[in-house]
Short mmCIF file of C-alpha atoms and ligand atoms in Angstrom, two decimals:
data_model
loop_
_atom_site.label_atom_id
_atom_site.label_comp_id
_atom_site.label_asym_id
_atom_site.label_seq_id
_atom_site.Cartn_x
_atom_site.Cartn_y
_atom_site.Cartn_z
CA MET X 1 -0.02 41.06 -12.73
CA VAL X 2 1.79 40.15 -15.98
CA LYS X 3 1.31 43.34 -18.62
CA SER X 4 0.15 41.43 -21.76
CA ASP X 5 2.83 42.94 -24.08
CA ASN X 6 5.57 42.05 -21.87
CA LEU X 7 7.60 38.77 -23.40
CA HIS X 8 10.10 38.80 -20.41
CA ASP X 9 7.19 38.86 -18.03
CA TYR X 10 6.02 35.54 -19.93
CA ARG X 11 9.30 34.02 -19.73
CA HIS X 12 9.38 34.63 -15.53
CA LEU X 13 5.56 33.09 -15.39
CA ALA X 14 6.79 29.78 -17.41
CA GLU X 15 9.20 29.37 -15.21
CA ASP X 16 6.67 30.35 -12.18
CA ILE X 17 4.20 27.47 -13.55
CA ARG X 18 6.87 25.26 -14.38
CA ALA X 19 8.03 25.35 -10.22
CA ARG X 20 4.46 25.29 -8.75
CA ALA X 21 3.69 22.38 -11.34
CA ARG X 22 6.37 20.47 -9.30
CA GLN X 23 5.28 21.24 -6.10
CA LEU X 24 1.46 19.97 -7.25
CA GLY X 25 2.78 16.73 -7.48
CA PHE X 26 3.47 16.86 -11.46
CA ALA X 27 6.68 15.38 -12.61
CA SER X 28 7.39 17.27 -15.76
CA LEU X 29 5.76 20.49 -17.58
CA GLY X 30 5.73 21.69 -21.27
CA ILE X 31 4.68 24.38 -23.58
CA SER X 32 3.15 23.76 -26.96
CA THR X 33 1.58 26.44 -29.68
CA SER X 34 -2.16 25.12 -29.82
CA ASP X 35 -1.57 23.87 -33.38
CA PRO X 36 -1.08 19.73 -33.03
CA GLY X 37 0.67 19.93 -36.39
CA SER X 38 0.64 18.40 -39.42
CA SER X 39 2.14 14.62 -38.73
CA HIS X 40 -0.73 13.91 -35.68
CA ARG X 41 -3.41 15.73 -38.21
CA ARG X 42 -2.84 13.18 -41.12
CA ARG X 43 -2.43 10.28 -38.23
CA PHE X 44 -5.30 10.78 -36.48
CA LEU X 45 -7.62 11.55 -39.57
CA ARG X 46 -6.25 8.65 -40.98
CA TRP X 47 -6.77 6.34 -38.09
CA LEU X 48 -10.47 7.30 -37.89
CA ALA X 49 -11.04 6.77 -41.68
CA ARG X 50 -9.86 2.95 -41.39
CA GLY X 51 -12.81 2.81 -38.37
CA HIS X 52 -9.88 1.70 -36.10
CA HIS X 53 -11.46 3.83 -33.11
CA ALA X 54 -14.33 0.63 -32.89
CA ASP X 55 -17.62 2.10 -31.56
CA MET X 56 -15.88 4.94 -29.83
CA ASP X 57 -18.27 7.50 -32.11
CA TRP X 58 -17.36 10.27 -29.44
CA MET X 59 -13.27 10.02 -31.40
CA GLU X 60 -15.10 10.84 -34.57
CA ARG X 61 -18.04 13.27 -33.57
CA HIS X 62 -15.49 15.94 -31.92
CA SER X 63 -12.66 15.59 -34.24
CA ARG X 64 -12.81 19.11 -35.27
CA LEU X 65 -11.86 20.30 -31.72
CA ARG X 66 -9.50 18.10 -31.47
CA LEU X 67 -7.65 19.26 -33.86
CA ASP X 68 -8.38 22.89 -32.91
CA PRO X 69 -8.08 23.69 -29.43
CA ALA X 70 -9.16 27.56 -30.14
CA ALA X 71 -12.26 25.94 -31.02
CA LEU X 72 -12.53 24.15 -27.68
CA TRP X 73 -11.83 26.94 -25.13
CA PRO X 74 -11.89 29.95 -27.61
CA GLY X 75 -8.51 32.15 -27.42
CA THR X 76 -6.64 29.49 -26.91
CA LEU X 77 -2.81 30.05 -27.80
CA ARG X 78 -0.67 28.08 -25.90
CA ILE X 79 -1.62 24.38 -24.23
CA ILE X 80 0.46 23.48 -21.10
CA SER X 81 0.97 19.97 -21.04
CA VAL X 82 1.56 18.20 -17.57
CA ARG X 83 3.31 14.85 -16.78
CA MET X 84 2.29 12.79 -13.97
CA ASP X 85 3.90 9.49 -12.72
CA TYR X 86 0.97 6.77 -11.31
CA LEU X 87 3.13 3.54 -11.29
CA PRO X 88 2.25 2.48 -7.88
CA ALA X 89 5.16 1.54 -5.86
CA GLU X 90 3.00 -0.65 -3.05
CA ALA X 91 1.42 -3.12 -5.95
CA ALA X 92 2.47 -6.56 -5.94
CA ASP X 93 4.51 -7.87 -8.68
CA MET X 94 2.85 -7.14 -12.37
CA ALA X 95 4.47 -10.13 -14.16
CA ALA X 96 3.51 -12.48 -11.42
CA ASN X 97 -0.02 -11.62 -11.10
CA LEU X 98 -0.06 -11.67 -14.84
CA ALA X 99 1.34 -14.79 -15.20
CA ASP X 100 -1.12 -16.44 -12.50
CA PRO X 101 -4.43 -17.42 -14.11
CA ARG X 102 -6.61 -17.36 -11.08
CA ARG X 103 -5.59 -13.84 -10.10
CA ALA X 104 -6.96 -11.46 -11.99
CA TYR X 105 -4.91 -8.43 -13.69
CA ILE X 106 -6.42 -5.21 -13.20
CA SER X 107 -4.19 -2.57 -15.30
CA ARG X 108 -1.52 -0.54 -13.11
CA TYR X 109 -3.24 3.26 -13.84
CA ALA X 110 -6.31 1.23 -12.54
CA LEU X 111 -5.73 0.07 -8.88
CA GLY X 112 -6.40 3.54 -6.73
CA ARG X 113 -8.16 6.71 -7.11
CA ASP X 114 -9.31 7.72 -10.97
CA TYR X 115 -6.69 9.99 -12.27
CA HIS X 116 -9.44 12.32 -13.21
CA LYS X 117 -10.13 13.44 -9.90
CA VAL X 118 -6.48 13.14 -9.19
CA LEU X 119 -5.02 15.34 -11.84
CA ARG X 120 -8.68 17.71 -12.33
CA GLY X 121 -7.78 19.59 -8.79
CA ARG X 122 -4.21 19.99 -9.35
CA LEU X 123 -4.68 21.34 -12.58
CA ALA X 124 -7.59 23.63 -11.96
CA GLN X 125 -4.75 24.92 -8.85
CA LEU X 126 -2.37 25.51 -11.34
CA ALA X 127 -5.04 27.09 -14.14
CA ARG X 128 -5.82 29.62 -11.17
CA TYR X 129 -2.40 30.62 -10.51
CA LEU X 130 -1.86 31.62 -14.49
CA ALA X 131 -5.20 33.86 -14.02
CA THR X 132 -4.46 35.62 -11.01
CA ALA X 133 -1.05 36.56 -13.02
CA THR X 134 -2.59 37.45 -16.24
CA GLY X 135 -6.18 37.94 -15.68
CA GLY X 136 -6.94 35.93 -18.94
CA ARG X 137 -8.91 32.39 -20.12
CA HIS X 138 -7.63 29.09 -18.72
CA ARG X 139 -9.27 25.97 -18.26
CA ALA X 140 -7.83 22.84 -17.36
CA PHE X 141 -8.79 19.17 -19.08
CA THR X 142 -7.17 15.58 -18.38
CA ASP X 143 -9.20 13.27 -20.91
CA SER X 144 -12.08 15.11 -19.93
CA ALA X 145 -12.54 16.49 -22.98
CA PRO X 146 -11.16 16.17 -26.90
CA LEU X 147 -8.03 17.52 -27.41
CA LEU X 148 -4.98 15.35 -28.70
CA GLU X 149 -3.47 14.77 -25.69
CA ARG X 150 -0.21 12.98 -26.51
CA ALA X 151 0.33 15.27 -29.38
CA PHE X 152 0.50 18.45 -27.50
CA ALA X 153 2.26 16.68 -25.23
CA GLU X 154 5.44 15.30 -27.65
CA ARG X 155 5.02 17.99 -29.08
CA SER X 156 6.39 20.15 -25.96
CA GLY X 157 9.08 17.66 -25.58
CA LEU X 158 7.63 15.60 -22.71
CA GLY X 159 8.19 12.36 -24.64
CA TRP X 160 8.06 10.54 -28.23
CA ILE X 161 5.75 8.69 -29.54
CA GLY X 162 6.48 4.61 -29.04
CA LYS X 163 5.95 1.95 -31.38
CA ASN X 164 2.83 1.23 -29.24
CA THR X 165 2.00 4.11 -28.99
CA MET X 166 2.51 5.46 -25.69
CA LEU X 167 4.21 8.83 -25.17
CA ILE X 168 7.61 7.52 -23.41
CA HIS X 169 10.20 9.71 -21.84
CA ARG X 170 14.09 8.66 -21.52
CA GLU X 171 13.95 9.41 -17.37
CA ALA X 172 10.29 8.28 -17.02
CA GLY X 173 9.14 5.31 -19.69
CA SER X 174 5.56 5.06 -20.01
CA TRP X 175 3.49 4.98 -17.00
CA PHE X 176 2.35 8.27 -16.39
CA PHE X 177 -0.67 10.33 -17.34
CA LEU X 178 -1.18 13.66 -19.01
CA GLY X 179 -2.82 16.77 -18.20
CA GLU X 180 -3.47 20.08 -20.19
CA ILE X 181 -4.45 23.29 -19.47
CA CYS X 182 -5.60 25.46 -22.66
CA THR X 183 -4.78 29.26 -21.86
CA ASP X 184 -4.40 32.16 -24.16
CA ALA X 185 -1.24 33.69 -22.22
CA PRO X 186 1.82 33.77 -25.06
CA LEU X 187 3.95 31.81 -22.65
CA PRO X 188 6.92 30.73 -24.72
CA SER X 189 6.53 27.69 -26.04
CA ASP X 190 9.03 24.89 -25.73
CA PRO X 191 11.25 23.95 -28.60
CA THR X 192 9.10 21.67 -31.41
CA PRO X 193 11.26 18.39 -31.02
CA SER X 194 13.20 17.95 -34.83
CA SER X 195 11.85 15.12 -37.30
CA GLN X 196 14.87 12.86 -36.20
CA GLU X 197 14.01 13.60 -32.45
CA ARG X 198 10.35 12.78 -33.00
CA GLN X 199 11.36 8.68 -34.18
CA GLY X 200 11.97 8.94 -30.60
CA HIS X 201 14.54 5.73 -28.99
CA CYS X 202 12.58 2.87 -30.16
CA GLY X 203 15.03 2.07 -33.08
CA SER X 204 14.65 -1.94 -34.08
CA CYS X 205 12.96 -2.55 -31.06
CA ARG X 206 9.67 -4.19 -31.56
CA ALA X 207 8.87 -5.76 -28.35
CA CYS X 208 5.10 -4.13 -27.74
CA LEU X 209 3.99 -5.31 -30.91
CA ASP X 210 4.97 -8.73 -30.34
CA ILE X 211 3.91 -9.22 -27.02
CA CYS X 212 0.13 -7.66 -27.71
CA PRO X 213 -1.68 -10.67 -26.96
CA THR X 214 -4.81 -9.55 -29.63
CA GLY X 215 -2.18 -8.23 -32.03
CA ALA X 216 -4.24 -4.85 -32.14
CA LEU X 217 -0.73 -2.80 -32.69
CA ILE X 218 -0.79 -4.23 -36.57
CA GLY X 219 2.07 -2.23 -37.08
CA ALA X 220 4.45 0.55 -35.65
CA HIS X 221 2.47 3.37 -34.15
CA GLN X 222 -1.01 1.46 -35.38
CA LEU X 223 -3.37 0.61 -32.61
CA VAL X 224 -6.69 -0.85 -33.95
CA ALA X 225 -9.08 -0.47 -30.95
CA GLU X 226 -11.19 -3.24 -31.36
CA ARG X 227 -8.51 -5.89 -31.21
CA CYS X 228 -7.00 -3.48 -27.80
CA VAL X 229 -8.15 -5.38 -24.45
CA SER X 230 -8.17 -1.71 -22.63
CA TYR X 231 -10.91 -1.03 -25.23
CA LEU X 232 -12.69 -4.00 -24.87
CA THR X 233 -12.88 -4.61 -21.37
CA ILE X 234 -13.43 -0.97 -20.21
CA GLU X 235 -14.82 1.11 -23.36
CA HIS X 236 -16.54 -1.51 -25.14
CA ARG X 237 -19.82 -2.31 -24.33
CA GLY X 238 -21.51 -5.66 -25.88
CA SER X 239 -20.39 -9.39 -26.12
CA ILE X 240 -16.84 -9.62 -26.36
CA PRO X 241 -16.21 -11.40 -29.76
CA LEU X 242 -15.44 -15.13 -29.47
CA PRO X 243 -12.49 -15.06 -30.89
CA LEU X 244 -10.71 -12.54 -29.08
CA ARG X 245 -11.42 -14.18 -25.45
CA GLU X 246 -9.60 -16.50 -24.82
CA LEU X 247 -6.63 -14.43 -25.78
CA ILE X 248 -7.03 -12.03 -23.13
CA GLY X 249 -6.12 -14.59 -20.26
CA ASN X 250 -6.82 -13.07 -16.91
CA ARG X 251 -6.94 -9.23 -17.75
CA VAL X 252 -9.96 -8.25 -16.21
CA PHE X 253 -9.68 -4.20 -16.87
CA GLY X 254 -7.28 -2.07 -19.19
CA CYS X 255 -4.24 -4.24 -20.25
CA ASP X 256 -0.70 -3.18 -19.73
CA ASP X 257 1.53 -5.66 -21.58
CA CYS X 258 3.14 -3.19 -24.16
CA GLN X 259 4.31 -1.48 -21.36
CA LEU X 260 5.43 -3.91 -19.22
CA ILE X 261 7.29 -5.20 -22.20
CA CYS X 262 8.94 -2.08 -22.88
CA PRO X 263 12.47 -1.27 -22.16
CA TRP X 264 12.21 1.98 -21.24
CA ASN X 265 10.28 1.67 -18.10
CA ARG X 266 13.19 0.09 -16.38
CA TYR X 267 13.61 3.88 -15.83
CA ALA X 268 10.67 4.66 -14.45
CA ARG X 269 10.04 5.70 -11.21
CA PRO X 270 7.39 4.31 -8.90
CA SER X 271 4.76 6.15 -7.61
CA THR X 272 4.41 6.97 -4.11
CA SER X 273 1.03 9.32 -4.27
CA ALA X 274 -1.40 7.29 -1.70
CA ASP X 275 -4.33 8.20 -4.63
CA PHE X 276 -2.38 5.35 -6.69
CA GLN X 277 -1.62 3.18 -4.56
CA PRO X 278 -4.28 0.09 -4.55
CA ARG X 279 -7.10 -0.31 -3.27
CA HIS X 280 -9.06 -3.43 -1.36
CA GLY X 281 -6.43 -5.22 -2.85
CA LEU X 282 -7.39 -5.07 -6.39
CA ASP X 283 -3.55 -6.00 -7.08
CA ARG X 284 -4.02 -9.35 -6.10
CA ARG X 285 -7.52 -10.68 -5.95
CA GLN X 286 -8.40 -13.86 -7.16
CA LEU X 287 -11.07 -14.22 -10.02
CA ILE X 288 -13.56 -15.55 -7.59
CA GLU X 289 -14.04 -12.85 -4.94
CA LEU X 290 -14.12 -10.10 -7.51
CA PHE X 291 -16.90 -12.43 -9.45
CA ALA X 292 -18.87 -12.43 -6.14
CA TRP X 293 -19.09 -9.18 -5.72
CA SER X 294 -22.60 -7.99 -5.69
CA LYS X 295 -23.96 -4.63 -7.62
CA VAL X 296 -23.49 -2.79 -4.58
CA GLU X 297 -20.27 -4.31 -3.69
CA PHE X 298 -18.97 -3.02 -6.88
CA LYS X 299 -20.66 0.55 -6.50
CA GLN X 300 -19.25 0.54 -2.45
CA ARG X 301 -15.41 -0.88 -3.82
CA THR X 302 -15.24 1.05 -7.16
CA GLU X 303 -16.69 4.44 -5.73
CA GLY X 304 -13.86 7.27 -7.14
CA SER X 305 -12.11 4.41 -9.34
CA PRO X 306 -11.72 4.06 -13.04
CA ILE X 307 -12.70 1.06 -12.87
CA ARG X 308 -16.67 2.18 -12.74
CA ARG X 309 -16.09 3.48 -16.27
CA ALA X 310 -16.80 -0.49 -17.33
CA GLY X 311 -20.01 -0.18 -15.14
CA TYR X 312 -21.42 -3.79 -13.47
CA LEU X 313 -22.59 -5.40 -16.12
CA GLY X 314 -18.87 -4.89 -18.41
CA TRP X 315 -17.21 -6.15 -15.05
CA LEU X 316 -18.96 -9.71 -14.14
CA ARG X 317 -18.49 -10.08 -18.61
CA ASN X 318 -14.89 -9.52 -18.01
CA LEU X 319 -14.23 -11.63 -15.03
CA ALA X 320 -16.78 -14.43 -16.80
CA VAL X 321 -14.05 -14.30 -19.99
CA ALA X 322 -10.81 -14.64 -17.01
CA LEU X 323 -13.04 -17.10 -15.40
CA GLY X 324 -13.14 -19.45 -18.55
CA ASN X 325 -9.62 -18.90 -19.27
CA ALA X 326 -8.87 -20.33 -16.25
CA PRO X 327 -7.77 -23.72 -15.37
CA ALA X 328 -11.02 -26.22 -14.29
CA GLU X 329 -11.55 -26.44 -10.81
CA PRO X 330 -15.01 -27.15 -9.38
CA ALA X 331 -15.09 -23.65 -7.60
CA ILE X 332 -14.78 -21.53 -10.53
CA ILE X 333 -17.66 -23.87 -11.57
CA ALA X 334 -19.72 -23.14 -9.09
CA ALA X 335 -18.98 -19.49 -9.59
CA LEU X 336 -19.77 -19.24 -12.33
CA ARG X 337 -23.41 -21.27 -12.05
CA GLN X 338 -24.64 -18.86 -9.49
CA ARG X 339 -24.30 -16.20 -12.01
CA GLN X 340 -25.55 -18.55 -15.22
CA HIS X 341 -29.07 -17.59 -14.85
CA HIS X 342 -28.06 -13.74 -14.59
CA PRO X 343 -31.26 -11.08 -15.85
CA SER X 344 -27.96 -9.68 -18.02
CA ALA X 345 -28.58 -11.62 -21.63
CA MET X 346 -24.87 -10.13 -22.26
CA VAL X 347 -23.84 -11.95 -18.61
CA ARG X 348 -25.40 -14.97 -19.56
CA GLU X 349 -24.04 -15.28 -22.54
CA HIS X 350 -20.17 -14.37 -21.47
CA VAL X 351 -20.86 -17.26 -18.14
CA LEU X 352 -21.86 -20.04 -20.41
CA TRP X 353 -19.30 -19.78 -22.53
CA ALA X 354 -16.94 -19.74 -19.48
CA LEU X 355 -18.52 -22.66 -18.10
CA ALA X 356 -18.24 -24.86 -21.48
CA ARG X 357 -14.58 -24.38 -21.11
CA GLN X 358 -14.35 -25.90 -17.38
CA LEU X 359 -16.59 -28.40 -18.30
CA GLY X 360 -14.50 -29.18 -21.80
CA THR X 361 -17.60 -28.84 -23.49
CA ALA X 362 -19.17 -27.49 -26.94
CA VAL X 363 -19.25 -23.41 -26.61
CA SER X 364 -22.24 -22.72 -27.26
CA ALA X 365 -22.25 -19.41 -26.77
C1 B12 J 1 -9.34 6.50 -27.11
C2 B12 J 1 -7.89 6.79 -25.95
C3 B12 J 1 -7.47 4.89 -26.01
C4 B12 J 1 -8.46 4.12 -26.74
C5 B12 J 1 -7.71 3.72 -27.92
C6 B12 J 1 -5.73 4.19 -27.25
C7 B12 J 1 -5.06 4.60 -28.90
N1 B12 J 1 -4.23 4.45 -29.09
O1 B12 J 1 -5.43 5.49 -29.27
C8 B12 J 1 -8.06 2.70 -25.94
C9 B12 J 1 -8.97 2.41 -24.99
C10 B12 J 1 -7.66 1.81 -26.31
C11 B12 J 1 -6.93 3.15 -24.57
C12 B12 J 1 -5.90 2.65 -23.92
C13 B12 J 1 -4.86 3.02 -23.30
N2 B12 J 1 -4.92 4.35 -22.69
CO1 B12 J 1 -6.06 5.45 -23.53
N3 B12 J 1 -6.14 7.32 -24.58
C14 B12 J 1 -7.46 7.36 -25.72
C15 B12 J 1 -7.49 8.68 -25.78
C16 B12 J 1 -8.84 8.86 -25.09
C17 B12 J 1 -6.99 9.47 -27.16
C18 B12 J 1 -6.33 8.84 -27.75
C19 B12 J 1 -6.23 9.02 -29.29
O2 B12 J 1 -6.49 10.28 -29.51
N4 B12 J 1 -6.15 7.89 -30.53
C20 B12 J 1 -6.32 8.83 -31.54
C21 B12 J 1 -4.84 7.69 -31.75
C22 B12 J 1 -4.72 8.10 -33.33
O3 B12 J 1 -4.13 8.33 -31.78
P1 B12 J 1 -2.54 7.30 -31.51
O4 B12 J 1 -3.02 6.10 -31.92
O5 B12 J 1 -1.55 7.51 -30.36
O6 B12 J 1 -1.80 8.59 -32.71
C23 B12 J 1 -1.50 9.65 -32.83
C24 B12 J 1 -0.25 10.15 -32.01
O7 B12 J 1 0.31 9.31 -31.30
C25 B12 J 1 0.52 10.39 -33.26
N5 B12 J 1 1.43 9.41 -34.31
C26 B12 J 1 1.43 8.02 -34.55
N6 B12 J 1 2.56 7.68 -34.84
C27 B12 J 1 3.28 8.44 -34.95
C28 B12 J 1 4.65 8.24 -35.05
C29 B12 J 1 5.07 9.23 -34.93
C30 B12 J 1 6.56 9.06 -35.50
C31 B12 J 1 4.84 10.71 -34.58
C32 B12 J 1 5.97 12.09 -34.51
C33 B12 J 1 3.44 10.78 -34.38
C34 B12 J 1 2.81 9.52 -34.35
O8 B12 J 1 -0.43 10.77 -34.13
C35 B12 J 1 -1.84 10.46 -33.48
C36 B12 J 1 -2.64 12.11 -33.56
O9 B12 J 1 -1.80 12.53 -32.42
C37 B12 J 1 -6.84 9.78 -24.63
C38 B12 J 1 -6.57 10.96 -23.87
C39 B12 J 1 -6.68 11.83 -25.01
N7 B12 J 1 -7.92 12.74 -24.63
O10 B12 J 1 -5.99 12.44 -25.62
C40 B12 J 1 -6.10 8.50 -23.97
C41 B12 J 1 -4.80 8.62 -23.64
C42 B12 J 1 -3.80 8.30 -25.11
N8 B12 J 1 -4.72 6.88 -22.71
C43 B12 J 1 -3.67 6.69 -21.99
C44 B12 J 1 -3.62 5.58 -21.34
C45 B12 J 1 -2.93 5.82 -19.66
C46 B12 J 1 -4.28 4.14 -21.41
C47 B12 J 1 -3.72 2.74 -21.67
C48 B12 J 1 -2.07 2.45 -20.89
C49 B12 J 1 -4.77 2.17 -20.39
C50 B12 J 1 -4.87 1.08 -19.74
N9 B12 J 1 -3.52 0.21 -18.80
O11 B12 J 1 -5.47 -0.14 -20.60
C51 B12 J 1 -3.67 2.26 -22.80
C52 B12 J 1 -2.72 1.73 -23.86
C53 B12 J 1 -2.96 1.40 -25.21
C54 B12 J 1 -2.05 1.51 -26.13
N10 B12 J 1 -1.05 1.20 -26.52
O12 B12 J 1 -2.28 3.01 -26.73
C55 B12 J 1 -2.87 7.85 -21.76
C56 B12 J 1 -1.74 7.67 -22.18
C57 B12 J 1 -0.38 8.42 -21.49
C58 B12 J 1 0.62 8.34 -21.96
N11 B12 J 1 1.79 7.77 -21.65
O13 B12 J 1 0.92 7.95 -23.15
C59 B12 J 1 -4.08 9.01 -22.20
C60 B12 J 1 -3.04 10.33 -22.61
C61 B12 J 1 -5.16 9.48 -21.03
C62 B12 J 1 -4.15 10.16 -20.22
N12 B12 J 1 -4.80 11.47 -20.23
O14 B12 J 1 -3.57 10.15 -19.39
N13 B12 J 1 -6.74 4.42 -24.78
S1 SF4 J 2 -2.92 -2.47 -24.08
FE1 SF4 J 2 -2.67 -4.34 -24.60
S2 SF4 J 2 -4.17 -5.38 -26.00
FE2 SF4 J 2 -3.41 -2.71 -26.65
S3 SF4 J 2 -2.00 -2.38 -27.71
FE3 SF4 J 2 -0.76 -2.37 -25.49
S4 SF4 J 2 -0.46 -5.03 -25.41
FE4 SF4 J 2 -2.15 -5.01 -27.07
#
């Protein structure tokens, strides 16, 4: 057991944890203090004040905790941040899928097993290892608690904040998840990046800002959630605003455009982890196939998948929008007609919108 006042022991422990994290499948690990720093604090509060979080009220509700991990998990002195790469090696070509309006584009992160489940188990093992070594208090999180994950990861040296707001790593791009352990162990923290390092390596590139289909990136490092396809297709519960529907194209769950275009993602190493490989052929499905899923089929086929978050009605809503954007075809019109009397008013409204587009009639949504 590490003695509470022995810094030498903690240095060794930090190295042990890094090695252990690698064995558990994490690509890298960084340690920061529990202070997110003034620039993250300021930017986060400004984002909330401008209402850029749309109706994700939970972002506002727990804002104090997000800025103070010790309030979230008492005694927290350090945040251990880990990165796990997820770009599925076996998935069909992304750009080709996105360019085919009859096929559904599902975000790469959502093709396989829910990352919360994948990371949680491994982080818990790392936390147990720490507990055995120090006997202290440790708690693992991955997008499961109000914690400014990118801020702590950035401060521990895991990457820089790109103009698309993603954390980007020089050798790995941005196709990765983050997870954390809040600990009371006074581990040596990694050097905080200098202000020059924090500017990152985006330089004059603005590919992500220009490619964003809905104009959600209103400037470098500024994302307006209510326009982001990821928000609209995953988090948003109601009707999708009419002006944005056409812009969503065939993206039925999440959006990857601002990562797909990022030059740093040329260096991303695809993940061979079985957990992240596509299930049920979700990387290549036709829109009408997915639209035909019954509620029972949706539940069965999204078991353990992040897609569950959209809910069955959200899933039908998103697919109806994509079908409305597909080229006019009798098979699509027939599929939409099957659902035009759906009991959900929200689904019906999107189906009628899509039908009107398919039939070339006035949109009466
Ligand atoms: C809310 C949320 C969303 C929202 C809002 C996104 C957003 N940009 O905030 C929506 C639903 C749109 C979303 C979408 C996606 N998300 Co999300 N999301 C989150 C969540 C829960 C909170 C993010 C947050 O705090 N936003 C608040 C705003 C203010 O953050 P921000 O714009 O990034 O600004 C912060 C920093 O970037 C910094 N900052 C801003 N500008 C600058 C400039 C400089 C120079 C510096 C130093 C700092 C700085 O200050 C702010 C405060 O820290 C996190 C998990 C978590 N608990 O942290 C996952 C998380 C950020 N999401 C993730 C992912 C994978 C996605 C998607 C790729 C999913 C998809 N394919 O559809 C997209 C990507 C969209 C995008 N370009 O960000 C990953 C990101 C991993 C990575 N490599 O960065 C996270 C970390 C989840 C995880 N555990 O892995 N997400
Ligand atoms: S995820 Fe898509 S919609 Fe959201 S900011 Fe990136 S490119 Fe724009």
